[in-house]
Tab-separated table of C-alpha atoms in Angstrom:
chain	number	residue	atom	x	y	z
A	1	UNK	CA	-58.787	-37.488	43.769
A	2	UNK	CA	-55.941	-35.818	41.927
A	3	UNK	CA	-56.537	-32.325	40.620
A	4	UNK	CA	-54.856	-31.567	37.319
A	5	UNK	CA	-53.545	-28.038	37.133
A	6	UNK	CA	-52.981	-26.463	33.757
A	7	UNK	CA	-51.095	-23.260	33.209
A	8	UNK	CA	-52.572	-20.451	31.170
A	9	UNK	CA	-51.179	-19.714	27.697
A	10	UNK	CA	-49.579	-16.526	29.036
A	11	UNK	CA	-47.685	-18.437	31.716
A	12	UNK	CA	-46.569	-21.074	29.225
A	13	UNK	CA	-45.362	-18.341	26.871
A	14	UNK	CA	-43.441	-16.613	29.654
A	15	UNK	CA	-41.928	-19.893	30.848
A	16	UNK	CA	-40.871	-20.711	27.287
A	17	UNK	CA	-39.274	-17.279	26.870
A	18	UNK	CA	-37.333	-17.632	30.120
A	19	UNK	CA	-36.198	-21.107	29.093
A	20	UNK	CA	-35.023	-19.731	25.743
A	21	UNK	CA	-33.091	-16.989	27.535
A	22	UNK	CA	-31.428	-19.543	29.784
A	23	UNK	CA	-30.432	-21.756	26.856
A	24	UNK	CA	-29.150	-18.908	24.677
A	25	UNK	CA	-27.246	-16.698	27.140
A	26	UNK	CA	-26.744	-18.539	30.444
A	27	UNK	CA	-26.230	-22.220	29.727
A	28	UNK	CA	-22.510	-22.815	28.982
A	29	UNK	CA	-22.033	-19.093	28.433
A	30	UNK	CA	-18.237	-19.403	28.322
A	31	UNK	CA	-18.151	-22.576	26.252
A	32	UNK	CA	-15.352	-22.837	23.690
A	33	UNK	CA	-16.941	-22.319	20.270
A	34	UNK	CA	-14.358	-21.325	17.644
A	35	UNK	CA	-15.719	-19.572	14.565
A	36	UNK	CA	-15.638	-21.835	11.526
A	37	UNK	CA	-14.016	-20.636	8.291
A	38	UNK	CA	-16.292	-19.056	5.727
A	39	UNK	CA	-17.602	-21.286	2.957
A	40	UNK	CA	-15.943	-20.727	-0.392
A	41	UNK	CA	-18.488	-22.413	-2.661
A	42	UNK	CA	-20.413	-19.244	-3.440
A	43	UNK	CA	-20.901	-17.872	-6.966
A	44	UNK	CA	-17.903	-15.539	-6.592
A	45	UNK	CA	-15.537	-17.298	-4.182
A	46	UNK	CA	-15.541	-20.593	-6.074
A	47	UNK	CA	-14.053	-18.838	-9.100
A	48	UNK	CA	-10.986	-17.768	-7.153
A	49	UNK	CA	-7.690	-19.698	-7.349
A	50	UNK	CA	-7.367	-22.489	-4.800
A	51	UNK	CA	-4.719	-20.756	-2.690
A	52	UNK	CA	-6.531	-17.433	-2.701
A	53	UNK	CA	-9.833	-19.144	-1.908
A	54	UNK	CA	-8.281	-20.799	1.144
A	55	UNK	CA	-7.255	-17.370	2.415
A	56	UNK	CA	-10.664	-15.829	1.710
A	57	UNK	CA	-12.215	-18.427	4.026
A	58	UNK	CA	-10.598	-16.596	6.975
A	59	UNK	CA	-11.881	-13.153	5.989
A	60	UNK	CA	-14.446	-12.936	8.847
A	61	UNK	CA	-11.738	-13.739	11.411
A	62	UNK	CA	-9.460	-11.063	9.970
A	63	UNK	CA	-12.319	-8.533	10.026
A	64	UNK	CA	-13.060	-9.205	13.714
A	65	UNK	CA	-9.389	-8.942	14.696
A	66	UNK	CA	-9.053	-5.748	12.657
A	67	UNK	CA	-12.067	-4.293	14.493
A	68	UNK	CA	-10.473	-5.277	17.803
A	69	UNK	CA	-7.312	-3.402	16.806
A	70	UNK	CA	-9.350	-0.302	15.933
A	71	UNK	CA	-11.085	-0.506	19.300
A	72	UNK	CA	-7.766	-0.742	21.116
A	73	UNK	CA	-6.351	2.263	19.283
A	74	UNK	CA	-9.502	4.289	19.990
A	75	UNK	CA	-9.088	3.555	23.708
A	76	UNK	CA	-5.986	5.728	23.966
A	77	UNK	CA	-8.287	8.740	24.248
A	78	UNK	CA	-8.945	7.723	27.858
A	79	UNK	CA	-6.976	9.409	30.614
A	80	UNK	CA	-4.309	7.451	32.508
A	81	UNK	CA	-3.577	3.751	32.599
A	82	UNK	CA	-7.035	2.895	33.929
A	83	UNK	CA	-8.664	4.739	31.043
A	84	UNK	CA	-6.546	2.905	28.469
A	85	UNK	CA	-7.334	-0.429	30.143
A	86	UNK	CA	-11.102	0.093	30.423
A	87	UNK	CA	-11.718	1.933	27.175
A	88	UNK	CA	-9.077	0.291	24.989
A	89	UNK	CA	-7.594	-3.052	25.960
A	90	UNK	CA	-10.582	-4.770	27.603
A	91	UNK	CA	-13.132	-3.781	24.913
A	92	UNK	CA	-10.661	-4.927	22.241
A	93	UNK	CA	-10.277	-8.262	24.018
A	94	UNK	CA	-14.065	-8.628	24.129
A	95	UNK	CA	-14.256	-8.125	20.378
A	96	UNK	CA	-11.490	-10.683	19.747
A	97	UNK	CA	-13.092	-13.093	22.227
A	98	UNK	CA	-16.180	-13.379	20.025
A	99	UNK	CA	-14.121	-15.667	17.769
A	100	UNK	CA	-13.865	-18.395	20.408
A	101	UNK	CA	-16.341	-17.670	23.251
A	102	UNK	CA	-19.072	-15.456	21.787
A	103	UNK	CA	-21.645	-15.475	24.606
A	104	UNK	CA	-18.936	-14.994	27.235
A	105	UNK	CA	-17.651	-11.980	25.274
A	106	UNK	CA	-21.148	-10.451	25.424
A	107	UNK	CA	-21.315	-10.746	29.214
A	108	UNK	CA	-17.847	-9.285	29.676
A	109	UNK	CA	-18.766	-6.377	27.372
A	110	UNK	CA	-21.893	-5.820	29.457
A	111	UNK	CA	-19.831	-5.825	32.668
A	112	UNK	CA	-17.445	-3.186	31.298
A	113	UNK	CA	-20.262	-0.607	31.065
A	114	UNK	CA	-20.874	-0.026	34.809
A	115	UNK	CA	-17.204	-0.708	35.544
A	116	UNK	CA	-16.149	2.032	33.147
A	117	UNK	CA	-18.558	4.537	34.729
A	118	UNK	CA	-17.437	3.733	38.285
A	119	UNK	CA	-13.696	3.445	37.717
A	120	UNK	CA	-13.342	5.895	34.856
A	121	UNK	CA	-15.598	8.495	36.432
A	122	UNK	CA	-17.576	9.130	33.242
A	123	UNK	CA	-21.084	10.495	33.156
A	124	UNK	CA	-22.293	8.315	30.238
A	125	UNK	CA	-22.839	4.533	30.243
A	126	UNK	CA	-21.272	4.174	26.812
A	127	UNK	CA	-17.955	5.781	26.013
A	128	UNK	CA	-16.813	6.061	22.379
A	129	UNK	CA	-14.751	2.867	22.332
A	130	UNK	CA	-17.185	0.971	24.559
A	131	UNK	CA	-20.080	2.012	22.334
A	132	UNK	CA	-18.253	0.799	19.228
A	133	UNK	CA	-16.963	-2.450	20.748
A	134	UNK	CA	-20.337	-3.413	22.205
A	135	UNK	CA	-22.009	-2.909	18.835
A	136	UNK	CA	-19.398	-5.166	17.239
A	137	UNK	CA	-19.858	-7.781	19.971
A	138	UNK	CA	-23.641	-7.728	19.505
A	139	UNK	CA	-23.248	-8.052	15.746
A	140	UNK	CA	-20.815	-10.992	15.855
A	141	UNK	CA	-22.607	-12.872	18.646
A	142	UNK	CA	-25.973	-12.470	16.914
A	143	UNK	CA	-24.465	-13.750	13.671
A	144	UNK	CA	-23.205	-16.863	15.450
A	145	UNK	CA	-26.463	-17.710	17.270
A	146	UNK	CA	-30.147	-18.047	16.610
A	147	UNK	CA	-32.144	-14.924	15.671
A	148	UNK	CA	-33.979	-14.912	19.010
A	149	UNK	CA	-30.628	-14.441	20.776
A	150	UNK	CA	-30.349	-11.022	19.126
A	151	UNK	CA	-33.641	-9.934	20.706
A	152	UNK	CA	-32.522	-11.024	24.173
A	153	UNK	CA	-29.190	-9.231	23.862
A	154	UNK	CA	-30.904	-6.009	22.744
A	155	UNK	CA	-33.311	-6.100	25.689
A	156	UNK	CA	-30.501	-6.760	28.189
A	157	UNK	CA	-28.367	-3.991	26.651
A	158	UNK	CA	-31.236	-1.498	26.929
A	159	UNK	CA	-31.970	-2.503	30.533
A	160	UNK	CA	-28.309	-2.196	31.459
A	161	UNK	CA	-28.109	1.288	29.981
A	162	UNK	CA	-31.207	2.418	31.867
A	163	UNK	CA	-29.965	0.939	35.153
A	164	UNK	CA	-26.529	2.543	34.786
A	165	UNK	CA	-28.136	5.894	34.001
A	166	UNK	CA	-30.537	5.753	36.920
A	167	UNK	CA	-28.325	4.237	39.589
A	168	UNK	CA	-24.658	4.745	38.783
A	169	UNK	CA	-24.530	7.987	36.818
A	170	UNK	CA	-27.598	9.651	38.400
A	171	UNK	CA	-29.733	9.672	35.246
A	172	UNK	CA	-27.216	11.440	33.011
A	173	UNK	CA	-26.426	10.306	29.496
A	174	UNK	CA	-29.962	9.573	28.335
A	175	UNK	CA	-29.252	10.354	24.683
A	176	UNK	CA	-26.223	8.070	24.881
A	177	UNK	CA	-28.339	5.064	25.827
A	178	UNK	CA	-30.981	5.997	23.264
A	179	UNK	CA	-28.296	6.075	20.586
A	180	UNK	CA	-27.088	2.637	21.642
A	181	UNK	CA	-30.660	1.325	21.554
A	182	UNK	CA	-31.254	2.597	18.018
A	183	UNK	CA	-27.845	1.588	16.631
A	184	UNK	CA	-27.929	-1.861	18.204
A	185	UNK	CA	-31.510	-2.453	17.060
A	186	UNK	CA	-30.561	-1.626	13.477
A	187	UNK	CA	-27.441	-3.819	13.550
A	188	UNK	CA	-29.242	-6.768	15.140
A	189	UNK	CA	-32.155	-6.423	12.738
A	190	UNK	CA	-29.820	-6.632	9.758
A	191	UNK	CA	-28.080	-9.703	11.184
A	192	UNK	CA	-31.388	-11.399	11.999
A	193	UNK	CA	-32.772	-10.790	8.526
A	194	UNK	CA	-29.638	-12.239	6.942
A	195	UNK	CA	-29.836	-15.270	9.237
A	196	UNK	CA	-33.518	-15.858	8.531
A	197	UNK	CA	-32.879	-15.620	4.802
A	198	UNK	CA	-29.918	-17.994	5.039
A	199	UNK	CA	-31.944	-20.474	7.083
A	200	UNK	CA	-34.783	-20.284	4.565
A	201	UNK	CA	-32.351	-20.963	1.728
A	202	UNK	CA	-30.927	-23.907	3.636
A	203	UNK	CA	-34.408	-25.351	4.177
A	204	UNK	CA	-35.258	-24.837	0.527
A	205	UNK	CA	-32.067	-26.642	-0.479
A	206	UNK	CA	-32.876	-29.542	1.831
A	207	UNK	CA	-36.430	-29.677	0.524
A	208	UNK	CA	-35.218	-29.650	-3.053
A	209	UNK	CA	-32.858	-32.507	-2.280
A	210	UNK	CA	-35.650	-34.523	-0.677
A	211	UNK	CA	-37.956	-33.718	-3.590
A	212	UNK	CA	-35.313	-34.801	-6.105
A	213	UNK	CA	-34.807	-38.098	-4.263
A	214	UNK	CA	-38.558	-38.729	-4.136
A	215	UNK	CA	-38.886	-37.815	-7.818
A	216	UNK	CA	-36.132	-40.281	-8.704
A	217	UNK	CA	-37.861	-42.997	-6.683
A	218	UNK	CA	-41.185	-42.269	-8.335
A	219	UNK	CA	-39.561	-42.291	-11.755
A	220	UNK	CA	-37.923	-45.622	-10.991
A	221	UNK	CA	-41.237	-47.144	-9.898
A	222	UNK	CA	-43.000	-45.776	-12.969
A	223	UNK	CA	-40.359	-47.242	-15.260
A	224	UNK	CA	-40.564	-50.622	-13.555
A	225	UNK	CA	-44.345	-50.527	-13.833
A	226	UNK	CA	-44.104	-49.745	-17.543
A	227	UNK	CA	-41.693	-52.637	-18.046
A	228	UNK	CA	-44.033	-54.956	-16.140
A	229	UNK	CA	-46.975	-53.942	-18.342
A	230	UNK	CA	-45.027	-54.537	-21.533
A	231	UNK	CA	-43.564	-57.861	-20.433
A	232	UNK	CA	-47.029	-59.032	-19.464
A	233	UNK	CA	-47.932	-59.393	-23.139
A	234	UNK	CA	-44.763	-61.363	-23.803
A	235	UNK	CA	-45.211	-63.756	-20.884
A	236	UNK	CA	-48.957	-64.061	-21.441
A	237	UNK	CA	-48.357	-65.100	-25.058
A	238	UNK	CA	-45.962	-67.872	-24.046
A	239	UNK	CA	-48.242	-69.126	-21.267
A	240	UNK	CA	-51.181	-69.197	-23.675
A	241	UNK	CA	-49.138	-71.220	-26.156
A	242	UNK	CA	-48.184	-73.660	-23.389
A	243	UNK	CA	-51.825	-74.098	-22.381
A	244	UNK	CA	-53.008	-74.622	-25.966
A	245	UNK	CA	-50.265	-77.108	-26.807
A	246	UNK	CA	-50.841	-79.027	-23.581
A	247	UNK	CA	-54.532	-79.328	-24.439
A	248	UNK	CA	-53.885	-80.427	-28.011
A	249	UNK	CA	-50.947	-82.774	-27.300
A	250	UNK	CA	-53.006	-85.888	-26.287
A	251	UNK	CA	-54.853	-85.772	-29.644
A	252	UNK	CA	-51.575	-85.972	-31.521
A	253	UNK	CA	-50.798	-89.409	-30.068
A	254	UNK	CA	-52.913	-92.472	-30.801
A	255	UNK	CA	-54.185	-94.122	-27.647
A	256	UNK	CA	-52.060	-92.110	-25.190
A	257	UNK	CA	-51.633	-93.676	-21.742
A	258	UNK	CA	-53.749	-92.169	-18.940
A	259	UNK	CA	-50.625	-90.971	-17.132
A	260	UNK	CA	-49.612	-88.892	-20.159
A	261	UNK	CA	-53.114	-87.434	-20.517
A	262	UNK	CA	-53.141	-86.504	-16.842
A	263	UNK	CA	-49.703	-84.879	-17.152
A	264	UNK	CA	-50.874	-82.678	-20.023
A	265	UNK	CA	-54.019	-81.749	-18.079
A	266	UNK	CA	-51.864	-80.707	-15.143
A	267	UNK	CA	-49.593	-78.663	-17.414
A	268	UNK	CA	-52.577	-76.878	-18.926
A	269	UNK	CA	-54.149	-76.174	-15.535
A	270	UNK	CA	-50.897	-74.750	-14.175
A	271	UNK	CA	-50.413	-72.611	-17.279
A	272	UNK	CA	-53.944	-71.201	-17.018
A	273	UNK	CA	-53.496	-70.562	-13.279
A	274	UNK	CA	-50.171	-68.803	-13.857
A	275	UNK	CA	-51.749	-66.661	-16.578
A	276	UNK	CA	-54.619	-65.724	-14.260
A	277	UNK	CA	-52.235	-64.748	-11.452
A	278	UNK	CA	-50.098	-62.776	-13.900
A	279	UNK	CA	-53.099	-60.737	-15.009
A	280	UNK	CA	-54.097	-60.188	-11.393
A	281	UNK	CA	-50.659	-58.863	-10.491
A	282	UNK	CA	-50.652	-56.634	-13.545
A	283	UNK	CA	-53.974	-55.169	-12.411
A	284	UNK	CA	-52.284	-53.953	-9.232
A	285	UNK	CA	-49.604	-51.973	-11.067
A	286	UNK	CA	-51.787	-50.810	-13.944
A	287	UNK	CA	-52.838	-47.174	-13.926
A	288	UNK	CA	-56.516	-46.252	-14.173
A	289	UNK	CA	-56.029	-44.698	-17.591
A	290	UNK	CA	-53.889	-47.531	-18.956
A	291	UNK	CA	-55.191	-49.116	-22.140
A	292	UNK	CA	-54.112	-52.523	-23.291
A	293	UNK	CA	-52.204	-52.178	-26.585
A	294	UNK	CA	-53.960	-53.500	-29.656
A	295	UNK	CA	-50.780	-54.497	-31.514
A	296	UNK	CA	-48.096	-56.940	-30.315
A	297	UNK	CA	-45.110	-55.518	-28.472
A	298	UNK	CA	-42.389	-54.311	-30.878
A	299	UNK	CA	-39.198	-56.234	-31.608
A	300	UNK	CA	-35.985	-55.505	-33.458
A	301	UNK	CA	-37.781	-56.420	-36.684
A	302	UNK	CA	-39.716	-53.154	-36.266
A	303	UNK	CA	-36.553	-51.083	-35.921
A	304	UNK	CA	-36.585	-49.859	-39.530
A	305	UNK	CA	-40.040	-48.348	-39.012
A	306	UNK	CA	-38.759	-46.573	-35.897
A	307	UNK	CA	-35.757	-45.161	-37.749
A	308	UNK	CA	-38.036	-43.929	-40.513
A	309	UNK	CA	-40.205	-42.133	-37.947
A	310	UNK	CA	-37.291	-40.341	-36.303
A	311	UNK	CA	-35.968	-39.513	-39.774
A	312	UNK	CA	-39.268	-37.797	-40.567
A	313	UNK	CA	-38.872	-35.871	-37.271
A	314	UNK	CA	-35.522	-34.493	-38.468
A	315	UNK	CA	-32.938	-36.930	-37.082
A	316	UNK	CA	-30.773	-38.485	-39.784
A	317	UNK	CA	-29.960	-41.996	-38.560
A	318	UNK	CA	-27.591	-44.671	-39.808
A	319	UNK	CA	-27.978	-48.334	-38.842
A	320	UNK	CA	-25.244	-50.972	-38.757
A	321	UNK	CA	-25.805	-54.671	-37.995
A	322	UNK	CA	-23.045	-57.208	-37.314
A	323	UNK	CA	-23.173	-60.929	-36.686
A	324	UNK	CA	-25.710	-63.531	-37.758
A	325	UNK	CA	-29.167	-62.064	-37.297
A	326	UNK	CA	-31.339	-64.481	-35.339
A	327	UNK	CA	-34.497	-64.470	-33.328
A	328	UNK	CA	-33.941	-63.666	-29.658
A	329	UNK	CA	-36.242	-64.108	-26.658
A	330	UNK	CA	-39.127	-61.653	-26.862
A	331	UNK	CA	-38.145	-59.959	-23.620
A	332	UNK	CA	-34.675	-59.236	-25.001
A	333	UNK	CA	-36.057	-57.999	-28.324
A	334	UNK	CA	-38.580	-55.722	-26.604
A	335	UNK	CA	-35.991	-54.255	-24.232
A	336	UNK	CA	-33.504	-53.710	-27.062
A	337	UNK	CA	-36.149	-51.933	-29.143
A	338	UNK	CA	-37.149	-49.684	-26.210
A	339	UNK	CA	-33.516	-48.802	-25.472
A	340	UNK	CA	-32.901	-47.733	-29.057
A	341	UNK	CA	-36.211	-45.867	-29.101
A	342	UNK	CA	-35.429	-43.915	-25.940
A	343	UNK	CA	-31.857	-43.165	-27.016
A	344	UNK	CA	-33.076	-41.734	-30.318
A	345	UNK	CA	-35.777	-39.729	-28.525
A	346	UNK	CA	-33.080	-38.227	-26.305
A	347	UNK	CA	-31.089	-37.353	-29.417
A	348	UNK	CA	-34.083	-35.524	-30.863
A	349	UNK	CA	-34.640	-33.550	-27.656
A	350	UNK	CA	-31.089	-32.777	-26.586
A	351	UNK	CA	-29.157	-32.739	-29.888
A	352	UNK	CA	-31.276	-30.957	-32.504
A	353	UNK	CA	-29.676	-30.981	-35.933
A	354	UNK	CA	-27.282	-33.817	-35.063
A	355	UNK	CA	-26.933	-37.200	-36.778
A	356	UNK	CA	-27.206	-40.532	-35.006
A	357	UNK	CA	-25.863	-44.035	-35.556
A	358	UNK	CA	-27.455	-47.258	-34.304
A	359	UNK	CA	-25.215	-50.327	-34.077
A	360	UNK	CA	-26.564	-53.803	-33.332
A	361	UNK	CA	-24.203	-56.705	-32.760
A	362	UNK	CA	-25.458	-60.305	-32.644
A	363	UNK	CA	-22.784	-62.183	-30.690
A	364	UNK	CA	-22.551	-65.601	-29.126
A	365	UNK	CA	-23.414	-64.454	-25.598
A	366	UNK	CA	-26.241	-62.078	-26.419
A	367	UNK	CA	-26.960	-58.760	-28.090
A	368	UNK	CA	-24.839	-55.614	-28.188
A	369	UNK	CA	-26.332	-52.156	-28.730
A	370	UNK	CA	-24.736	-48.796	-29.367
A	371	UNK	CA	-26.550	-45.545	-30.103
A	372	UNK	CA	-24.385	-42.468	-30.569
A	373	UNK	CA	-25.265	-38.976	-31.765
A	374	UNK	CA	-23.115	-36.005	-32.692
A	375	UNK	CA	-23.132	-32.565	-31.091
A	376	UNK	CA	-26.232	-30.377	-31.538
A	377	UNK	CA	-26.156	-27.852	-34.354
A	378	UNK	CA	-29.248	-25.915	-33.244
A	379	UNK	CA	-30.296	-24.322	-29.926
A	380	UNK	CA	-31.344	-26.896	-27.333
A	381	UNK	CA	-34.746	-26.222	-25.823
A	382	UNK	CA	-35.373	-26.913	-22.114
A	383	UNK	CA	-36.660	-30.428	-21.540
A	384	UNK	CA	-38.487	-31.066	-18.225
A	385	UNK	CA	-37.933	-34.477	-16.713
A	386	UNK	CA	-34.560	-35.005	-18.330
A	387	UNK	CA	-32.828	-38.182	-17.190
A	388	UNK	CA	-35.945	-40.325	-16.785
A	389	UNK	CA	-35.311	-42.127	-20.059
A	390	UNK	CA	-31.835	-43.140	-18.916
A	391	UNK	CA	-33.404	-44.560	-15.753
A	392	UNK	CA	-35.798	-46.676	-17.815
A	393	UNK	CA	-33.005	-47.992	-20.024
A	394	UNK	CA	-30.912	-48.956	-17.016
A	395	UNK	CA	-33.871	-50.775	-15.470
A	396	UNK	CA	-34.459	-52.797	-18.628
A	397	UNK	CA	-30.818	-53.783	-18.904
A	398	UNK	CA	-30.558	-54.615	-15.191
A	399	UNK	CA	-33.689	-56.784	-15.415
A	400	UNK	CA	-31.924	-58.920	-18.016
A	401	UNK	CA	-28.607	-59.008	-16.104
A	402	UNK	CA	-26.929	-56.881	-18.736
A	403	UNK	CA	-24.581	-53.926	-18.659
A	404	UNK	CA	-25.073	-50.369	-19.860
A	405	UNK	CA	-23.190	-47.084	-20.073
A	406	UNK	CA	-24.498	-43.643	-20.990
A	407	UNK	CA	-22.044	-40.778	-21.263
A	408	UNK	CA	-21.016	-37.774	-23.315
A	409	UNK	CA	-18.522	-38.239	-26.118
A	410	UNK	CA	-15.343	-36.260	-26.655
A	411	UNK	CA	-16.893	-34.639	-29.740
A	412	UNK	CA	-19.758	-33.164	-27.720
A	413	UNK	CA	-22.367	-35.792	-28.533
A	414	UNK	CA	-23.808	-38.600	-26.423
A	415	UNK	CA	-23.366	-42.366	-26.484
A	416	UNK	CA	-25.454	-45.197	-25.051
A	417	UNK	CA	-24.005	-48.718	-25.092
A	418	UNK	CA	-25.594	-51.862	-23.712
A	419	UNK	CA	-24.981	-55.579	-23.722
A	420	UNK	CA	-27.909	-57.912	-23.026
A	421	UNK	CA	-27.100	-61.579	-22.392
A	422	UNK	CA	-29.254	-64.020	-24.347
A	423	UNK	CA	-28.986	-67.735	-24.935
A	424	UNK	CA	-28.696	-68.570	-28.648
A	425	UNK	CA	-31.955	-69.905	-30.009
A	426	UNK	CA	-30.990	-70.306	-33.637
A	427	UNK	CA	-27.878	-69.936	-35.736
A	428	UNK	CA	-24.554	-69.284	-34.056
A	429	UNK	CA	-23.382	-65.705	-33.911
A	430	UNK	CA	-20.250	-64.516	-35.564
A	431	UNK	CA	-18.033	-61.560	-34.995
A	432	UNK	CA	-16.333	-60.193	-31.905
A	433	UNK	CA	-18.192	-59.882	-28.616
A	434	UNK	CA	-19.166	-56.339	-27.716
A	435	UNK	CA	-21.723	-53.650	-28.250
A	436	UNK	CA	-19.572	-51.649	-30.612
A	437	UNK	CA	-18.316	-54.376	-32.948
A	438	UNK	CA	-19.301	-53.162	-36.367
A	439	UNK	CA	-16.483	-54.128	-38.720
A	440	UNK	CA	-17.892	-55.722	-41.850
A	441	UNK	CA	-21.358	-54.518	-40.950
A	442	UNK	CA	-24.213	-53.900	-43.283
A	443	UNK	CA	-24.971	-50.187	-43.190
A	444	UNK	CA	-28.032	-48.300	-44.297
A	445	UNK	CA	-29.015	-44.681	-43.852
A	446	UNK	CA	-32.501	-43.483	-43.010
C-alpha cells in the first residue's frame, strides 16, 4: 500500500518562494543580458525627428553611465588607493555592469559592503558612494526584472546590513542601515508600481487586439449570415418556378411519352427537395428574432426610391447610368443595391453636409458601381461599429467573384468602386468596361 503524502499550504508557499528566489537571483546570475534601447513610439518621442529619436532611444543607457561616473567621482573622498578602489571604482563598475549583467551587478554590489568595512576600516556598512551606488543598482535591476525580484533584493539588502552591523562592525551604524532600508524600499516600490502599471497596459493592449480580432470575425459571420438570408428569397423563387414549370410542362404537350413525364416528375421532386434543404439550412443561420420580409428583395429598379429616401435625410445625391440597361441575375441586382445602400449610409454618417454621386455602368462583362461623396461640411458625430458596412460590401462582391475598392479621395471625401461579373441575359452592353465609365451618361439629381 502506497501512502500519498501531501504538503501543507504553508510548505508549498515556502517552497514556491524559495524557487522564485532561485530563478530570479541565483539561476544564471551572471548571464549576459544587454539592456534594450528605449521605445520611441510614445506620444512625445514619436514626434521627434528621426535622427533625434534614434538618439533618445539610448537615454537610459546614458543615464546609467552618467550615474556610474558620479559614483566614481564621489569615491575620491576615500583615503588612499584602497579607499578610491572600494568606494569609487568598484561601485561605479557595478552601476555600469547593470547594463549587461544586472543580477551579477547586484551580487557584486552586495559583496562590496562587508569588503568595504573590513578593508576600509569603516564603522558603517554603507559609505556615501556605496549607499548611492547600491540604490542605483537596486533601481536598475528591479526595472529590468519582475516585480517580485525587487522584494527579494530588498530583503537580502536588509539582512546584509544587519549581519554586517552585528558581526563585522560590532553593531555600529544602525541608522545607516535603517536609512538604506527606507530609501531602497521607496525606490523599489516606485519601480514596482511602474512595472505593474506597464504590464497592465500591455495586457490591456493584447486584450484589445484579441477583442478587435474577435469582433471582426463576428462581424464577418453576421454579414455572411445576412447575405445568406437575403439570397434565400432569390434562390427559393427560382426553385419554386422550376418546380411549377416541371409540373405543368407535361400538360403543354399532347400525349407526351412516359419517359418525358417521368423526367419532369424527377425535376420537380429534386427542385422541391432542394428548396426544403435550403430552408433547413437557412433555419440554422437565422436569428431568433429574424422575421421573413414581406416584400421581395430589392433590385436596381428600386434605386430611385432609395436615393429619394437619403435625399429626405439630407444627402443630395446624383445618379449616372451608362450602357444598355438590362435585367441582371437577381443575386447581382440585390448585391448591387445593398452596396449602394451601404455606401450612401456611410456618407450620411461620416460626411454630413456632403453631396454624393452614384454611377452605374452596364458593360459586357457585368456591372460597374461607383459611389463617391465629397468632404463633410458639418461636424462628424462618433459612429460605433464603423467599418462593418465595408466588410459587408466586400463579402457581397467576393461572393460574386467581383472586385471592390474603398478609399479616401484626394478632396477629403470617400469613394467605393466595385465590379460584379454577370453573364448578359438580354441586350448587349455598350460603353467602356469599368465601374467609373460615365461619359454620355444619363444624369439625374435627387
